[in-house]
Amino acid sequence: MLMNTPPGQDAALSLETVLDLARTQRLNFADLFKVCEGLGQAGRKADAANVYKQWTAYNDGHPYLHMVYFNYAVMLRDLGDITGAIHAFRACLALEPKFGQAHINLGRALEDSGLAAQAIQQWRQFTEQTADSTADRLSLRLMAIQHTGRVMENADLLEEAETTLWLAVEMRPDKPDACHHWSALRQRQCKWPILTPSEHVTLRQMNDAMSALTLACYSDDPIFQLAKAHRYNRTLVGRPDAIRRLTKPVTQKTGTGQRVRVGYVSSDLRDHAVGFALREVFEQHDKASVEIYLYYCGEPVKIDETQTRMRAVADCWRDLAGLTDEDAAILIANDEIDILVDVNGYTKHARTKIFAYRPAPVIVNFCGYPGSMASPFHQYIIADEHVIPADHEIYYSEKVLHIPCTQPIDRKRTIAATPTRKEAGLPDDAFVFACFNGMQKTGESTFARWMTILKETPGSVLWLLGANDTVNQRLRTLAEKAGVEPERLIFAPKAANAHHLARIALADLFLDTFPYGAHSTAADALTMGLPVLTFAGKSFAARFCHSIAIAAGTPGLVSSDPDDYMAKAIGFARDRKSLADVRQHLKAHREKSVLRDIPALARRLEALFWQMQGEAERGETPVPDLRNLDVYYEIGAELVQQHVEYADNATYRSRYLDKLKALHDFAPIALDNRLWTAEAAAAK
């Protein structure tokens, strides 16, 4: 029998000896784990699994056999034997039905096998078993509930996911993950009001849990969004002293004839809205000026058209799958990138922590995220002067650099043959208002405006990008309550991108959402000759669409406020000649517009990259301004609960200034360059 030998010595034993000890029941429980741990550390996981297999076969009846089966299952998962892992997890649970970690892991194994329904059933079983749970089981019960909700959401079982996640929200309202997904689910389902507190969960807790993207759909408050992003970044990245700085000295390249090396990091370098936007930009880059490295951090996909085109023009393509954030950052640092572009921001599959290691001297926020990163390591943000005008730069922690248009497009996209209105499910003679934004952008106030427009334009219809049947029916019911015939809401089914682009032109007028407006959907519409009606707010997401309309050469489609937006929509429906003139202008000036001048956009990006490089060489790289963001967060968290949908810039700022003055009178607040300036502090 082994006697307290260290794991390294256990691993040095011959495999035959260890297996014989297991078979003859001379390998005790503690020594078994030491042996297998040693084998695993020595890179012999298959041998460790074999030892577990032998031990379980010949130690039936051992009081801790279920724990051995659990470790055996985990080892099999590491080896890629998911079928064997499922068998071992089930053997574990047959011996100890309330072993929570086995329930969690078995569910994940079933999910990874494509058996989502069985995974949900597994987690639900554990949730029911632990309804009257002890404190030590609560965290596992919470995990099981969250996994259940997540898989339901992925399966488009939105109602069921919402109900399930609410259990987790009420169980631990101080844990933001479940509530974050819950509020986002309600937005996707157009359930208003979005936030519904209970005796266990306060409105403040719900606002604290809301993600920055969800907040952008909920409130046009760029200062609170900035402070929210900063708070999220600190939680996501962790302690600064745990992050290694990998930045190498800046390489002198200006005037040397060398190219500046630019790395783009994104999970969306594929057939995705961001991929569609960037692929021609990459093709237009001047390879004599810039060297392009593309770092893909998304889910594995078969090579699609977007990746094929990107790989063809990149100097280097790297897949970050399987690498830890630190290892990915080391890879980027070793590639000696000069300018590293974050094309994800705080979106799905983002790898924000990679940037925290500072693997390049310059880090840029561009294209993938509608707002400030509010991090200590994103030094620049690139957008156009309509999205971020000079007097709005205070809403961003990064230094703002301007390009002609924030929304790149691909002029080579395939477009199918245009269908007839009948083929698209539209009436031939109706005036067709349309919106192809995601349902999460359709807030209560936006929908109310649409209903007013429909009531004022008899015979018109509203064409929306359909969600699931439950959500579609909910909107029809709400329309009927607002006095609009439900059949006047028509839902477009999902379609391949080429066919979706082709059908867009059948509509008469695109109606934008607020506060999170159309981005690529607006560019698609204008590309197809469909006028886009919008109005601008204050935040990035609320100003993007009006920027695109201006870039397309249609500033007349930018309304001054919500009332003007409704009046213009009604006016166009009543005077179709005026709208026909807009469409003719779009068609005539299509190829001359800023929106479609991708070569000019690429040249401007390259000029900005060289500007950043020059500033880095001179030691002038900006430091993100993060002053007082905790103070602004507390004020924003209070103001957002009033849910004021629209306010002009002056009114909006005065609400913050009133709060800042009151707080300053109570306890002095250090000055900053945002709102709490020396001039503001001196004002009565």
XYZ file of C-alpha atoms in Angstrom:
684
model
C 0.000 0.000 0.000
C 1.181 3.525 -0.700
C 2.165 5.440 2.405
C 1.874 9.256 2.094
C 4.127 9.529 -0.915
C 3.972 12.759 -2.877
C 2.081 12.809 -6.187
C 5.256 12.937 -8.224
C 6.443 9.641 -6.742
C 2.996 8.075 -7.169
C 3.117 8.899 -10.880
C 6.528 7.283 -11.102
C 5.119 3.891 -10.094
C 4.580 1.523 -12.955
C 1.053 1.565 -14.278
C 0.876 -2.232 -13.850
C 1.665 -1.887 -10.138
C -0.958 0.793 -9.586
C -3.613 -1.179 -11.476
C -2.796 -4.274 -9.435
C -3.154 -2.318 -6.188
C -6.537 -1.007 -7.378
C -7.724 -4.453 -8.454
C -6.742 -6.080 -5.153
C -8.252 -3.264 -3.052
C -4.870 -2.246 -1.667
C -5.051 1.309 -3.072
C -6.950 3.320 -0.488
C -9.214 6.253 -1.279
C -6.732 9.038 -0.423
C -3.846 7.378 -2.245
C -6.031 6.807 -5.297
C -6.552 10.552 -5.698
C -2.861 11.273 -5.135
C -1.839 8.714 -7.746
C -4.305 10.002 -10.337
C -3.429 13.609 -9.629
C 0.238 12.770 -10.128
C -0.483 10.981 -13.393
C -2.521 13.909 -14.603
C 0.208 16.413 -13.755
C 2.673 14.199 -15.619
C 0.495 14.433 -18.748
C -0.767 10.846 -18.363
C -4.504 11.526 -18.089
C -5.403 8.402 -20.042
C -3.478 6.316 -17.505
C -5.207 8.158 -14.643
C -8.592 7.372 -16.193
C -7.576 3.737 -16.479
C -6.709 3.656 -12.770
C -10.097 5.182 -11.883
C -11.786 2.603 -14.120
C -9.952 -0.281 -12.423
C -10.626 1.043 -8.929
C -14.386 1.514 -9.487
C -14.675 -2.006 -10.902
C -13.106 -3.710 -7.874
C -14.161 -1.477 -4.976
C -17.931 -1.797 -5.166
C -19.512 -0.888 -1.856
C -16.875 1.673 -0.848
C -18.584 4.584 0.988
C -16.871 7.175 -1.260
C -17.296 5.324 -4.538
C -19.554 8.107 -5.839
C -16.709 10.640 -5.484
C -14.366 8.375 -7.422
C -16.934 8.060 -10.205
C -17.201 11.850 -10.261
C -13.448 12.335 -10.633
C -13.364 9.570 -13.223
C -16.077 11.353 -15.209
C -14.240 14.679 -15.072
C -11.061 12.971 -16.296
C -12.975 11.402 -19.185
C -14.356 14.844 -20.135
C -10.813 16.192 -20.198
C -9.882 13.339 -22.528
C -12.785 14.123 -24.856
C -14.715 10.936 -23.994
C -18.062 12.588 -23.394
C -20.015 9.316 -23.652
C -17.855 7.687 -21.000
C -18.200 10.790 -18.816
C -21.993 10.628 -19.010
C -21.916 6.960 -17.904
C -19.619 7.803 -14.978
C -21.662 10.843 -13.848
C -24.799 8.688 -13.887
C -23.033 5.982 -11.866
C -22.068 8.674 -9.351
C -25.664 9.879 -9.039
C -27.016 6.344 -8.730
C -24.917 6.047 -5.566
C -25.507 9.613 -4.275
C -28.628 11.170 -5.901
C -28.088 14.584 -4.261
C -24.470 15.072 -5.322
C -24.930 18.545 -6.825
C -21.681 18.837 -8.762
C -22.484 15.618 -10.617
C -25.917 16.964 -11.601
C -24.334 20.194 -12.887
C -21.608 18.419 -14.836
C -23.898 15.731 -16.236
C -26.196 18.463 -17.531
C -23.280 20.216 -19.210
C -22.159 16.935 -20.805
C -25.663 16.303 -22.122
C -25.861 19.872 -23.442
C -22.517 19.495 -25.208
C -23.861 16.288 -26.773
C -26.713 18.254 -28.323
C -29.268 16.925 -25.820
C -30.540 20.226 -24.447
C -33.875 18.803 -23.266
C -32.143 16.098 -21.237
C -29.747 18.666 -19.771
C -32.673 20.813 -18.653
C -34.361 17.758 -17.144
C -31.179 16.907 -15.216
C -30.850 20.378 -13.713
C -34.544 20.574 -12.922
C -34.311 17.287 -11.066
C -31.577 18.694 -8.851
C -33.465 21.977 -8.390
C -36.525 20.072 -7.157
C -34.383 17.925 -4.855
C -32.921 21.013 -3.208
C -36.095 23.087 -2.799
C -35.606 23.052 0.978
C -31.856 23.045 0.706
C -29.186 23.637 3.277
C -26.855 26.598 2.845
C -24.041 24.484 1.429
C -26.248 23.349 -1.474
C -27.646 26.780 -2.350
C -24.790 27.782 -4.664
C -25.138 24.561 -6.669
C -28.916 24.948 -6.812
C -28.456 28.485 -8.095
C -26.000 27.225 -10.702
C -28.445 24.532 -11.859
C -31.233 27.101 -12.241
C -28.997 29.469 -14.206
C -27.820 26.711 -16.530
C -31.442 25.696 -17.109
C -32.413 29.243 -18.002
C -29.404 29.692 -20.265
C -30.105 26.533 -22.291
C -33.800 27.408 -22.535
C -32.874 30.851 -23.853
C -30.538 29.340 -26.441
C -33.375 27.038 -27.512
C -35.652 30.109 -27.955
C -37.842 28.992 -25.023
C -37.971 32.574 -23.828
C -40.999 32.410 -21.532
C -39.698 29.285 -19.825
C -36.214 30.766 -19.494
C -37.577 33.956 -17.955
C -39.645 32.034 -15.397
C -36.689 29.828 -14.499
C -34.240 32.700 -14.134
C -36.657 34.577 -11.900
C -36.226 31.791 -9.340
C -32.496 32.520 -9.327
C -33.062 36.289 -9.136
C -35.279 36.000 -6.071
C -32.979 33.439 -4.468
C -29.902 35.688 -4.726
C -30.790 39.240 -5.832
C -27.254 40.289 -4.925
C -25.861 38.037 -7.693
C -26.208 39.958 -10.991
C -25.801 37.162 -13.573
C -29.328 35.756 -13.468
C -30.997 39.178 -13.288
C -28.882 40.434 -16.189
C -30.167 37.618 -18.414
C -33.692 37.976 -17.040
C -33.970 41.675 -17.971
C -32.470 41.009 -21.415
C -35.025 38.232 -21.955
C -37.881 40.582 -21.113
C -36.561 43.063 -23.657
C -36.442 40.366 -26.340
C -40.054 39.480 -25.540
C -41.276 43.114 -25.470
C -42.561 42.660 -21.915
C -43.213 46.115 -20.523
C -42.312 47.434 -18.053
C -39.012 45.621 -18.418
C -38.100 45.823 -14.727
C -40.663 44.559 -12.228
C -39.343 44.565 -8.660
C -40.742 42.317 -5.937
C -40.555 42.193 -2.150
C -37.314 40.226 -2.555
C -35.703 42.207 -5.404
C -35.458 45.995 -5.534
C -35.446 48.187 -8.628
C -31.917 49.308 -7.721
C -30.709 45.700 -7.683
C -32.250 45.196 -11.115
C -30.567 48.296 -12.483
C -27.246 47.248 -10.978
C -27.542 43.832 -12.649
C -28.406 45.207 -16.090
C -25.576 44.883 -18.606
C -24.268 47.881 -20.513
C -25.858 46.643 -23.766
C -29.207 46.013 -22.100
C -29.004 49.460 -20.521
C -28.419 50.986 -23.963
C -31.786 49.563 -25.050
C -33.409 50.835 -21.862
C -32.113 54.368 -21.311
C -30.428 57.137 -23.305
C -27.973 58.001 -20.545
C -24.368 58.060 -21.814
C -22.881 59.046 -18.447
C -24.556 56.162 -16.649
C -23.570 53.843 -19.492
C -19.960 55.007 -19.100
C -20.047 54.420 -15.341
C -21.808 51.070 -15.834
C -19.119 49.938 -18.293
C -16.398 50.957 -15.830
C -18.049 49.008 -13.022
C -18.462 45.953 -15.250
C -14.849 46.131 -16.377
C -13.569 46.055 -12.818
C -15.721 43.020 -12.061
C -14.766 41.244 -15.277
C -11.034 41.847 -15.192
C -10.383 41.446 -11.482
C -7.543 42.774 -9.349
C -5.001 44.917 -11.187
C -2.094 43.299 -9.303
C -3.100 39.907 -10.737
C -2.662 41.088 -14.335
C 0.785 40.975 -15.891
C 1.700 43.885 -18.140
C 3.031 42.461 -21.379
C 3.591 45.729 -23.218
C 6.898 45.889 -25.033
C 8.709 49.138 -25.783
C 7.188 51.124 -28.631
C 8.913 50.379 -31.917
C 10.072 53.445 -33.829
C 8.401 53.159 -37.233
C 7.546 56.684 -38.288
C 9.772 57.698 -41.188
C 11.500 54.302 -41.381
C 9.523 52.791 -44.245
C 8.266 50.015 -41.983
C 4.561 49.180 -41.852
C 2.508 49.726 -38.712
C 1.260 46.353 -37.480
C -2.457 46.391 -36.611
C -4.236 43.526 -34.871
C -8.024 43.178 -34.889
C -9.525 40.957 -32.142
C -13.104 39.791 -32.588
C -15.474 36.855 -32.175
C -17.381 38.108 -35.219
C -14.848 37.652 -38.021
C -17.357 35.434 -39.820
C -20.783 35.708 -41.457
C -22.080 38.185 -38.895
C -23.131 41.837 -39.022
C -19.690 42.939 -37.826
C -17.953 40.560 -40.223
C -20.031 41.862 -43.129
C -19.104 45.419 -42.124
C -15.356 44.886 -41.938
C -14.473 42.472 -44.710
C -14.171 45.060 -47.474
C -12.332 47.424 -45.129
C -9.668 44.746 -44.706
C -9.544 44.294 -48.472
C -9.100 48.042 -48.975
C -6.282 48.461 -46.467
C -3.078 49.737 -48.073
C -0.670 46.864 -47.465
C 2.252 49.181 -48.092
C 1.190 51.170 -45.030
C -0.332 48.670 -42.604
C 0.217 45.018 -41.789
C -3.000 43.262 -40.733
C -3.211 40.517 -38.101
C -6.667 39.044 -37.440
C -7.348 37.279 -34.126
C -10.540 35.232 -34.093
C -11.991 34.490 -30.649
C -15.449 33.234 -31.609
C -17.033 29.828 -31.642
C -15.624 27.358 -34.173
C -17.357 27.680 -37.552
C -16.869 26.134 -40.923
C -14.988 28.522 -43.142
C -17.648 30.857 -44.549
C -17.482 33.558 -47.211
C -16.478 36.235 -44.719
C -13.622 34.233 -43.230
C -12.472 33.161 -46.684
C -12.209 36.768 -47.825
C -10.583 37.940 -44.603
C -7.983 35.173 -44.565
C -7.107 35.995 -48.170
C -6.075 39.572 -47.318
C -4.737 39.222 -43.775
C -0.999 39.085 -43.269
C -1.694 36.678 -40.422
C -4.826 34.893 -39.167
C -4.796 33.421 -35.674
C -7.489 31.435 -33.876
C -7.534 32.096 -30.132
C -9.821 29.156 -29.307
C -8.326 26.975 -26.607
C -5.992 29.704 -25.344
C -6.445 31.322 -21.968
C -6.712 35.103 -21.923
C -3.135 35.359 -20.689
C -1.790 32.946 -23.309
C -3.688 34.807 -26.036
C -2.207 38.080 -24.798
C 1.293 36.557 -24.814
C 0.730 35.397 -28.404
C -0.322 38.909 -29.445
C 2.624 40.486 -27.609
C 5.019 38.089 -29.317
C 3.515 39.102 -32.666
C 4.759 42.625 -31.840
C 1.460 44.329 -32.620
C 1.658 48.129 -32.610
C -2.082 48.928 -32.606
C -4.547 46.404 -31.143
C -8.202 46.952 -32.080
C -10.972 45.595 -29.850
C -13.885 44.824 -32.193
C -16.024 43.189 -29.484
C -16.324 45.520 -26.550
C -18.757 44.061 -24.028
C -20.594 41.792 -26.469
C -21.063 38.043 -26.722
C -17.853 35.961 -26.677
C -15.727 39.043 -25.955
C -12.263 38.396 -24.519
C -11.850 41.726 -22.710
C -9.282 40.415 -20.250
C -6.821 39.873 -23.122
C -6.550 43.650 -23.443
C -6.024 44.071 -19.699
C -2.612 42.414 -20.128
C -1.756 45.300 -22.481
C -0.240 43.093 -25.189
C 0.246 46.110 -27.454
C 1.316 49.710 -26.767
C -1.949 51.083 -28.180
C -5.440 49.641 -27.675
C -8.456 50.907 -29.625
C -12.230 50.521 -29.266
C -13.760 50.318 -32.750
C -16.785 48.999 -34.641
C -18.172 46.205 -32.454
C -19.534 47.995 -29.381
C -21.734 51.119 -29.211
C -20.160 52.960 -26.314
C -17.135 53.603 -24.177
C -15.211 50.686 -22.692
C -14.421 52.819 -19.618
C -11.360 50.677 -18.974
C -7.855 51.699 -17.898
C -6.406 50.101 -21.034
C -8.581 51.244 -23.975
C -6.915 54.501 -24.967
C -8.792 55.464 -28.144
C -12.278 55.138 -29.597
C -12.951 55.604 -33.326
C -16.308 56.971 -34.510
C -17.643 59.760 -36.702
C -18.430 63.310 -35.600
C -22.179 62.702 -35.732
C -22.064 59.762 -33.333
C -19.592 61.544 -31.036
C -19.595 65.303 -31.663
C -17.027 67.383 -29.809
C -19.341 68.342 -26.957
C -20.195 64.665 -26.345
C -16.611 63.515 -25.874
C -17.064 63.883 -22.108
C -19.232 60.741 -22.257
C -16.203 58.608 -23.196
C -13.083 57.638 -21.242
C -11.070 57.135 -24.446
C -9.610 59.813 -26.700
C -12.047 60.240 -29.595
C -10.740 60.041 -33.166
C -13.025 60.632 -36.140
C -13.644 58.763 -39.395
C -16.115 59.720 -42.170
C -18.757 57.153 -41.110
C -18.854 54.804 -38.125
C -20.697 52.093 -40.075
C -18.506 50.321 -42.648
C -20.321 48.321 -45.313
C -19.417 45.688 -47.869
C -20.300 46.818 -51.393
C -19.758 43.285 -52.708
C -22.500 41.575 -50.718
C -24.664 39.167 -52.665
C -28.261 40.302 -53.165
C -30.929 37.902 -54.391
C -33.659 38.747 -56.883
C -36.280 41.107 -55.481
C -39.492 39.248 -54.588
C -42.971 40.629 -55.166
C -44.894 42.068 -52.253
C -47.236 39.105 -52.414
C -44.299 36.707 -52.135
C -43.106 38.625 -49.077
C -46.552 38.537 -47.458
C -47.253 42.249 -47.983
C -50.344 43.950 -49.414
C -49.692 45.464 -52.837
C -51.353 48.823 -52.292
C -50.583 49.577 -48.641
C -48.034 52.067 -47.380
C -45.485 49.806 -45.681
C -43.661 51.102 -42.635
C -40.854 48.747 -41.648
C -38.340 48.062 -38.910
C -35.869 45.195 -39.080
C -34.162 45.866 -35.753
C -34.044 43.148 -33.119
C -37.084 42.992 -30.847
C -34.975 43.966 -27.827
C -34.741 47.469 -29.314
C -38.520 47.865 -29.533
C -39.305 49.614 -26.272
C -42.707 50.634 -24.961
C -42.391 54.270 -26.074
C -41.171 53.322 -29.551
C -44.118 50.963 -29.999
C -46.537 53.645 -28.785
C -45.186 56.064 -31.407
C -45.631 53.426 -34.100
C -49.245 52.884 -33.063
C -49.897 56.635 -33.255
C -48.407 56.701 -36.759
C -50.553 53.752 -37.891
C -53.731 55.295 -36.496
C -53.003 58.521 -38.390
C -52.344 56.692 -41.671
C -55.298 54.388 -42.442
C -54.435 51.533 -44.769
C -50.782 51.436 -43.771
C -49.067 48.398 -42.265
C -46.034 47.858 -40.055
C -43.560 45.209 -41.236
C -41.318 43.865 -38.480
C -38.606 41.260 -38.273
C -40.479 38.464 -36.552
C -39.564 36.928 -33.212
C -41.193 33.724 -31.995
C -44.956 33.279 -32.260
C -45.574 34.266 -28.635
C -43.798 37.599 -28.999
C -45.447 38.318 -32.348
C -48.884 37.671 -30.858
C -48.069 39.834 -27.836
C -47.363 42.799 -30.114
C -50.546 42.200 -32.089
C -52.520 42.163 -28.834
C -50.864 45.392 -27.709
C -51.647 46.954 -31.093
C -55.306 46.035 -30.698
C -55.364 47.596 -27.221
C -53.916 50.758 -28.774
C -56.741 50.870 -31.329
C -54.847 49.387 -34.298
C -56.100 46.316 -36.155
C -53.698 43.484 -35.223
C -53.454 42.249 -38.803
C -51.734 45.527 -39.711
C -48.639 44.153 -38.000
C -46.862 41.827 -40.432
C -43.871 39.753 -39.345
C -41.069 38.851 -41.735
C -39.664 35.357 -41.134
C -35.938 34.797 -40.911
C -34.216 34.644 -44.286
C -30.729 34.149 -45.641
C -28.879 37.452 -45.815
C -29.004 37.763 -49.622
C -32.776 37.218 -49.613
C -33.320 39.545 -46.652
C -31.483 42.341 -48.455
C -33.606 41.762 -51.555
C -36.918 42.081 -49.731
C -35.970 45.263 -47.822
C -36.677 47.453 -50.849
C -40.361 46.422 -50.839
C -41.077 48.694 -47.855
C -41.792 52.403 -48.160
C -40.204 53.847 -44.994
C -37.971 52.385 -42.279
C -38.913 53.548 -38.760
C -36.006 53.570 -36.335
C -36.133 52.533 -32.678
C -35.051 54.553 -29.642
C -32.893 54.707 -27.578
C -30.971 51.887 -29.289
C -31.296 52.636 -32.976
C -30.513 50.761 -36.148
C -26.889 50.108 -37.008
C -26.162 47.670 -39.834
C -29.913 47.359 -40.447
C -30.060 51.060 -41.322
C -27.073 50.740 -43.655
C -28.725 47.733 -45.308
C -31.980 49.641 -45.790
C -30.335 52.725 -47.259
C -28.153 50.543 -49.494
C -31.342 49.027 -50.918
C -32.912 52.455 -51.430
C -35.255 52.338 -48.422
C -35.379 55.706 -46.578
C -34.669 55.484 -42.824
C -36.452 57.871 -40.461
C -34.758 58.485 -37.121
C -34.006 61.033 -34.424
C -30.842 61.420 -32.379
C -30.332 61.013 -28.680
C -27.181 61.451 -26.622
C -25.618 58.003 -26.308
C -23.643 56.171 -28.987
C -26.450 53.696 -29.716
C -29.002 56.519 -29.902
C -26.962 58.544 -32.405
C -25.656 55.824 -34.714
C -28.643 55.674 -37.072
C -28.788 59.411 -37.652
C -25.086 59.286 -38.526
C -25.791 56.622 -41.157
C -28.675 58.644 -42.612
C -26.387 61.650 -42.994
C -23.619 59.516 -44.521
C -26.141 58.230 -47.075
C -26.950 61.814 -48.059
C -30.396 62.024 -46.444
C -30.101 64.486 -43.516
C -33.768 65.365 -44.031
C -34.679 61.973 -42.583
C -33.191 62.947 -39.208
C -35.988 64.291 -37.027
C -35.412 66.800 -34.253
C -37.269 64.873 -31.538
C -39.908 62.136 -31.069
C -42.819 64.397 -32.023
C -41.080 65.511 -35.222
C -40.333 61.843 -35.977
C -44.025 60.961 -35.810
C -45.048 64.021 -37.823
C -42.540 63.227 -40.580
C -43.629 59.563 -40.760
C -47.286 60.559 -41.057
C -46.420 63.252 -43.598
C -44.502 60.851 -45.854
C -47.379 58.345 -45.805
C -49.858 61.052 -46.756
C -47.601 62.588 -49.406
C -45.969 59.704 -51.224
C -44.518 62.048 -53.837
C -42.237 63.619 -51.228
C -41.006 60.177 -50.237
C -40.517 59.201 -53.879
C -38.207 62.215 -54.227
C -36.139 60.950 -51.274
C -35.897 57.502 -52.833
C -34.832 58.971 -56.139
C -32.153 61.025 -54.389
C -30.887 57.876 -52.633
C -30.684 56.032 -55.931
C -28.992 58.878 -57.811
C -26.353 59.549 -55.152
C -25.873 55.996 -53.900
C -22.364 55.413 -55.202
C -21.210 58.942 -54.334
C -22.266 58.794 -50.685
C -19.906 58.758 -47.712
C -21.610 55.529 -46.600
C -20.261 53.646 -49.617
C -16.830 55.258 -49.875
C -14.977 52.369 -48.260
C -11.596 53.247 -49.831
C -11.769 56.667 -48.139
C -12.707 55.023 -44.854
C -9.733 52.654 -45.094
C -7.351 55.539 -45.860
C -8.651 57.496 -42.867
C -8.269 54.479 -40.555
C -4.685 54.072 -41.712
C -3.998 57.754 -41.075
C -5.407 57.365 -37.558
C -3.307 54.255 -36.932
C -0.207 56.210 -37.891
C -1.333 59.128 -35.713
C -1.640 56.743 -32.741
C 1.741 55.219 -33.583
C 3.338 58.655 -33.660
C 1.802 59.610 -30.331
C 3.047 56.339 -28.812
C 6.572 56.959 -30.130
C 6.545 60.442 -28.543
C 5.143 59.169 -25.242
C 1.841 60.955 -25.865
C -0.565 57.999 -25.757
C -3.622 59.255 -23.848
C -4.539 57.957 -20.414
C -8.251 57.033 -20.073
C -10.164 59.508 -17.927
C -11.896 57.482 -15.198
C -12.333 60.199 -12.593
C -15.485 60.267 -10.459
C -17.143 57.396 -12.300
C -18.294 55.840 -9.024
C -20.004 59.136 -8.181
C -21.621 59.329 -11.618
C -22.757 55.723 -11.246
C -24.617 56.446 -8.006
C -26.324 59.470 -9.541
C -27.180 57.581 -12.730
C -28.541 54.618 -10.778
C -30.940 56.995 -9.044
C -31.943 58.920 -12.164
C -32.463 55.851 -14.367
C -35.170 54.608 -12.012
C -37.292 57.575 -13.144
C -37.015 56.142 -16.680
C -37.210 59.437 -18.566
C -37.124 58.219 -22.159
C -36.072 61.385 -23.990
C -34.523 64.666 -22.873
C -32.510 67.265 -24.723
C -28.835 67.551 -23.848
C -29.182 70.629 -21.640
C -32.016 69.146 -19.577
C -30.155 65.866 -19.277
C -26.975 67.501 -17.987
C -28.818 69.721 -15.536
C -30.293 66.649 -13.839
C -26.789 65.354 -13.162
C -25.458 68.767 -12.134
C -28.219 69.232 -9.567
C -27.275 65.908 -7.976
C -23.548 66.681 -8.147
C -24.036 70.016 -6.371
C -26.079 68.399 -3.612
C -23.465 65.697 -3.084
C -20.648 68.250 -3.163
C -22.375 70.352 -0.495
C -22.524 67.269 1.717
C -18.975 66.056 1.010
C -16.604 67.748 -1.478
C -16.177 66.011 -4.835
C -12.902 66.335 -6.727
C -13.204 68.194 -10.017
C -13.121 66.384 -13.366
C -13.376 67.289 -17.055
C -16.784 65.702 -17.513
C -19.634 67.616 -15.849
C -18.130 68.494 -12.466
C -15.793 71.204 -13.706
C -14.534 74.259 -11.826
C -17.143 76.337 -13.658
C -19.953 73.980 -12.659
C -18.817 73.840 -9.038
C -18.699 77.646 -8.851
C -22.197 78.085 -10.316
C -25.011 78.731 -7.857
